[in-house]
């Protein structure tokens, strides 16, 4: 068993409310990601689960048992830190073996466990090297091996890939998902990188200013964001948001444009709205009944595609297009909109008005 449940976690540091009623339920064997910007409370949540922070309110349950009063050691959770935290004068073997030696395990048991996790992470050739002789990716693997070696109740990972370059981050994302599948263990993983979250997670909890905004699968938080903030935080390029209101069978923009009213919306006439449009649901190459007049503001060639920045009034729309698309600033064009995939948010509360089942 490796279930982790946090109920109503609250924690302040002076006048700063780091956690404000955070509730998470992590199923046994899941890869659960806590995603949010800097200062959202992600690391504090992880430290509270580990028992490294004294809570102002709330409880932590492990395998269904209240562990709020337990020491970090009694909780039996392994933590992987952003800084690796390796002993500089010890070899990789000694670093990996250190948790087992602290528990006075037999030498033969330690050797077998180190051999097992080293093979899992493909670091057998590194065991006699010290941290100064390792690359960033190699140190990260050693830090992971040190956590994996003792088969804890669950693994807590605090932005473990932040210090790696882009190529290594991509490789380690693949490695971590492979390791998770092989172990079937519970991972609670903290990151501010939405690509990591969407590519690795079974479930994602999105935090903002110490509050949970939404919990769901990667597809759910991307396709059905709970509010305007989640929609803007998850997705690259960011979602474009246009102020508008419903007027009969049309959506009318603050800039004077209008579009057919999506058949799924029930927003009453005159209600201030925000129309959310993702870059892949817009086109400058196709024609359709639902389109917005605009002008080219700029081009972002990205190799496999070009992002066209289109000015509609005072707003900028991001449109994904083929890499061969060209244009010059100021050039007039129409942006075709897939209204079936559009999002609507209440302009006052920011809450989604899009039906869950569309």
XYZ file of C-alpha atoms in Angstrom:
358
model
C 0.000 0.000 0.000
C 1.110 3.546 -0.739
C -1.911 5.848 -0.486
C -1.245 9.433 0.557
C -4.044 11.789 1.617
C -3.665 15.404 2.696
C -6.766 16.965 4.229
C -7.136 20.732 4.667
C -3.432 21.537 4.980
C -2.806 25.087 6.178
C 0.563 26.651 6.859
C 1.683 30.261 7.185
C 5.112 31.818 7.479
C 4.490 35.108 9.223
C 2.010 37.017 7.075
C 2.493 34.697 4.098
C -0.181 31.997 3.772
C 1.801 29.230 2.060
C -0.977 26.612 2.223
C -4.662 27.440 2.458
C -6.757 24.292 2.897
C -4.868 22.016 0.484
C -6.579 18.645 0.048
C -5.063 15.889 -2.103
C -5.856 12.186 -2.440
C -3.049 10.187 -4.013
C -4.038 6.624 -4.986
C -1.711 3.701 -4.405
C 0.717 3.216 -7.288
C -0.116 6.490 -9.056
C 2.208 9.093 -10.547
C 0.686 12.188 -8.941
C 2.049 15.591 -9.954
C 1.616 18.841 -8.017
C 1.956 21.645 -10.556
C 2.091 25.393 -10.054
C 4.212 28.527 -10.416
C 6.899 29.601 -7.963
C 5.372 30.492 -4.607
C 2.266 28.356 -5.134
C 2.990 26.153 -2.093
C 4.166 23.035 -3.911
C 7.325 22.357 -1.895
C 5.584 23.248 1.364
C 2.882 20.681 0.523
C 5.533 18.042 -0.104
C 7.380 18.889 3.114
C 4.108 18.763 5.064
C 3.420 15.260 3.721
C 6.976 14.233 4.635
C 6.593 15.592 8.171
C 9.234 18.293 7.716
C 6.776 21.150 8.352
C 4.565 21.619 11.395
C 1.079 22.411 10.142
C -1.215 25.142 11.438
C -4.195 22.950 10.517
C -5.009 19.802 8.563
C -3.924 16.185 8.594
C -1.876 13.685 6.623
C -3.064 10.095 6.236
C -0.787 7.342 4.938
C -2.393 4.056 3.915
C -5.588 5.215 5.603
C -3.941 5.916 8.969
C -3.567 9.379 10.489
C 0.177 10.067 10.395
C 0.020 13.781 11.219
C 1.853 13.291 14.520
C 4.428 10.853 13.156
C 8.077 11.794 12.744
C 9.522 11.891 9.210
C 11.297 8.579 9.860
C 8.088 6.884 11.011
C 6.260 7.958 7.856
C 8.623 5.869 5.707
C 8.667 8.232 2.745
C 11.681 8.739 0.474
C 12.419 12.256 -0.740
C 14.383 13.318 -3.825
C 15.582 16.910 -3.685
C 16.190 19.454 -6.430
C 19.771 19.926 -5.187
C 20.586 16.142 -5.264
C 22.000 16.418 -1.687
C 24.742 13.827 -2.249
C 27.603 13.307 0.189
C 30.557 14.834 -1.710
C 33.251 12.596 -0.170
C 31.382 9.349 -0.679
C 31.265 7.310 -3.848
C 28.026 6.790 -5.700
C 27.840 3.302 -4.173
C 28.228 4.690 -0.660
C 25.630 7.418 -1.295
C 23.120 4.877 -2.541
C 23.836 2.485 0.311
C 23.638 5.145 3.063
C 19.885 4.754 3.884
C 20.308 1.009 4.339
C 23.441 1.382 6.432
C 21.568 3.832 8.660
C 19.041 1.041 9.234
C 21.865 -1.429 10.011
C 21.053 -3.789 7.152
C 23.389 -6.686 6.425
C 26.232 -6.023 3.977
C 24.959 -8.707 1.596
C 21.473 -7.166 1.594
C 22.926 -3.712 0.919
C 25.053 -4.984 -1.966
C 22.075 -6.742 -3.564
C 19.845 -3.678 -3.219
C 22.456 -1.321 -4.682
C 23.029 -3.708 -7.570
C 19.282 -3.887 -8.249
C 18.624 -0.120 -8.365
C 21.872 0.556 -10.250
C 20.752 -1.793 -12.982
C 17.316 -0.167 -13.028
C 18.879 3.264 -13.566
C 21.771 2.061 -15.781
C 24.476 3.525 -13.507
C 26.521 0.393 -12.710
C 29.665 1.955 -14.217
C 29.364 5.027 -11.971
C 29.337 3.324 -8.582
C 32.962 4.040 -7.678
C 32.884 7.696 -8.706
C 32.350 10.630 -6.366
C 29.796 13.387 -7.102
C 32.482 15.761 -8.452
C 33.222 13.179 -11.152
C 29.570 12.942 -12.265
C 27.525 15.020 -14.684
C 24.243 16.610 -13.605
C 22.220 13.784 -15.125
C 24.409 11.165 -13.464
C 24.106 12.847 -10.058
C 20.342 12.929 -10.489
C 20.283 9.197 -11.170
C 22.395 8.527 -8.079
C 20.029 10.656 -5.979
C 17.080 8.682 -7.376
C 18.840 5.408 -6.669
C 19.419 6.433 -3.052
C 15.658 6.976 -2.696
C 14.675 3.807 -4.544
C 17.026 1.502 -2.693
C 14.944 1.164 0.452
C 11.444 0.509 -0.995
C 9.568 3.166 1.016
C 5.811 3.635 1.287
C 5.929 6.401 -1.359
C 8.410 8.637 -3.168
C 8.289 12.421 -2.815
C 10.146 14.323 -5.561
C 10.766 18.063 -5.305
C 11.499 19.433 -8.804
C 14.247 16.838 -9.352
C 14.914 17.762 -12.996
C 15.156 21.548 -12.618
C 18.962 21.669 -12.672
C 19.321 19.568 -15.835
C 19.674 20.897 -19.361
C 16.778 20.426 -21.782
C 18.072 17.244 -23.421
C 18.674 15.546 -20.073
C 15.289 16.655 -18.778
C 13.584 14.969 -21.722
C 15.606 11.787 -21.161
C 14.907 11.745 -17.430
C 11.167 12.244 -17.965
C 11.174 9.053 -19.977
C 13.323 7.288 -17.394
C 11.106 8.298 -14.491
C 7.940 7.053 -16.172
C 9.717 3.796 -17.029
C 10.890 3.386 -13.427
C 7.416 4.140 -12.110
C 5.851 1.502 -14.347
C 8.498 -1.030 -13.318
C 8.121 -0.420 -9.599
C 4.370 0.161 -9.412
C 5.144 2.533 -6.520
C 3.445 5.780 -5.502
C 5.169 8.932 -6.784
C 4.252 12.438 -5.600
C 6.131 14.777 -7.911
C 6.370 18.576 -7.619
C 7.154 20.758 -10.630
C 6.507 24.162 -12.194
C 6.996 22.672 -15.676
C 3.689 21.869 -17.342
C 5.392 19.618 -19.932
C 6.698 17.402 -17.131
C 3.265 17.330 -15.533
C 1.280 16.548 -18.667
C 3.740 13.978 -20.026
C 4.319 11.955 -16.843
C 1.301 12.236 -14.549
C -1.651 9.943 -13.983
C -3.244 12.850 -12.103
C -2.321 16.513 -11.760
C -3.159 18.887 -8.895
C -2.739 22.540 -9.858
C -1.865 24.990 -7.082
C -2.023 28.765 -7.005
C -1.189 30.814 -3.915
C -1.614 27.855 -1.582
C -4.989 26.746 -2.952
C -5.865 23.781 -5.158
C -7.411 25.053 -8.385
C -8.136 21.717 -10.045
C -7.294 18.015 -9.794
C -7.656 15.712 -12.778
C -5.931 13.744 -15.493
C -3.623 15.664 -17.853
C -6.319 15.548 -20.551
C -8.966 16.871 -18.150
C -6.982 19.876 -16.935
C -6.010 20.766 -20.511
C -9.315 20.126 -22.281
C -11.652 21.123 -19.422
C -9.893 23.704 -17.218
C -11.870 24.617 -14.116
C -11.174 28.321 -14.456
C -9.504 30.999 -16.510
C -6.271 30.820 -14.500
C -5.807 27.069 -15.073
C -6.537 27.520 -18.775
C -3.857 30.206 -18.984
C -1.274 28.307 -16.964
C -1.609 24.941 -18.735
C -0.800 24.968 -22.422
C 1.902 26.294 -24.727
C 1.464 28.777 -26.290
C -0.849 30.138 -23.573
C -4.559 30.263 -24.339
C -5.824 33.508 -25.893
C -8.625 35.240 -23.939
C -10.999 37.701 -25.624
C -13.529 39.805 -23.633
C -17.051 39.423 -25.021
C -20.725 38.880 -24.174
C -23.614 36.865 -25.582
C -26.135 38.693 -27.728
C -28.842 36.505 -29.235
C -27.188 33.881 -31.412
C -23.815 35.677 -31.435
C -20.829 36.292 -29.219
C -19.925 39.955 -29.497
C -16.435 41.116 -28.618
C -15.427 44.257 -26.814
C -13.459 45.154 -29.965
C -16.559 44.920 -32.171
C -16.017 41.456 -33.666
C -18.685 38.769 -33.508
C -18.834 34.994 -33.839
C -21.683 32.483 -33.927
C -22.713 31.607 -30.398
C -21.457 28.070 -29.601
C -24.374 25.644 -29.438
C -23.272 24.365 -26.033
C -23.285 27.669 -24.148
C -26.178 28.737 -21.923
C -24.728 32.092 -20.824
C -27.421 34.736 -20.646
C -27.338 37.780 -22.909
C -25.185 40.659 -21.711
C -23.170 38.623 -19.200
C -19.456 39.615 -19.325
C -17.480 36.662 -20.661
C -14.012 35.655 -21.729
C -13.691 33.532 -24.859
C -10.711 31.167 -24.542
C -9.075 29.976 -27.768
C -6.110 27.623 -27.909
C -3.548 28.018 -30.674
C -4.257 24.597 -32.214
C -7.982 25.404 -32.496
C -7.307 28.439 -34.703
C -6.210 28.593 -38.326
C -4.939 31.234 -40.744
C -4.879 28.730 -43.609
C -8.487 27.546 -43.697
C -11.745 29.369 -44.233
C -14.873 28.919 -42.155
C -18.075 30.616 -41.113
C -16.607 31.388 -37.694
C -13.700 33.750 -38.228
C -12.148 36.848 -36.728
C -10.620 39.701 -38.746
C -7.118 40.675 -37.723
C -3.625 41.521 -38.866
C -0.252 39.825 -38.584
C 1.623 41.054 -35.517
C 4.586 38.686 -35.742
C 5.815 35.190 -36.623
C 7.541 32.680 -34.336
C 9.190 29.952 -36.489
C 9.740 26.874 -34.292
C 10.977 24.354 -36.860
C 8.076 21.897 -36.844
C 5.506 24.719 -36.864
C 5.157 28.471 -36.937
C 3.196 30.375 -34.317
C 1.472 33.331 -35.948
C 0.707 36.250 -33.629
C -2.471 37.933 -34.881
C -3.739 41.233 -33.517
C -7.529 41.338 -33.123
C -8.308 44.832 -31.872
C -5.975 45.263 -28.898
C -5.696 41.511 -28.182
C -3.095 39.101 -29.584
C -4.131 35.614 -30.710
C -1.562 32.806 -30.908
C -2.205 30.545 -33.909
C -0.334 27.310 -34.666
C 0.369 26.968 -38.380
C 2.534 24.946 -40.745
C 6.259 25.826 -40.779
C 5.922 27.145 -44.343
C 3.393 29.851 -43.426
C 4.666 33.366 -44.050
C 3.365 36.869 -43.503
C 4.427 40.440 -42.879
C 3.464 42.636 -39.913
C 0.312 44.595 -40.665
C -0.935 42.154 -43.281
C -4.710 41.681 -43.021
C -6.086 38.154 -42.589
C -8.915 36.170 -41.048
C -8.490 33.679 -38.198
C -10.850 30.700 -38.429
C -12.130 29.495 -35.050
C -13.181 25.951 -34.070
C -16.021 26.956 -31.760
C -16.697 23.365 -30.694
C -13.342 23.451 -28.885
C -13.551 26.993 -27.558
C -13.826 27.813 -23.842
C -16.013 30.349 -22.079
C -15.298 31.826 -18.659
C -17.225 34.189 -16.451
C -15.314 37.485 -16.674
C -16.003 38.260 -13.005
C -15.274 34.961 -11.247
C -13.014 33.381 -13.879
C -14.919 30.091 -13.537
C -15.471 27.928 -16.604
C -18.903 28.012 -18.221
C -18.099 25.217 -20.676
C -20.077 22.000 -20.072
C -18.028 19.091 -18.734
C -19.207 16.582 -21.303
C -18.760 18.524 -24.525
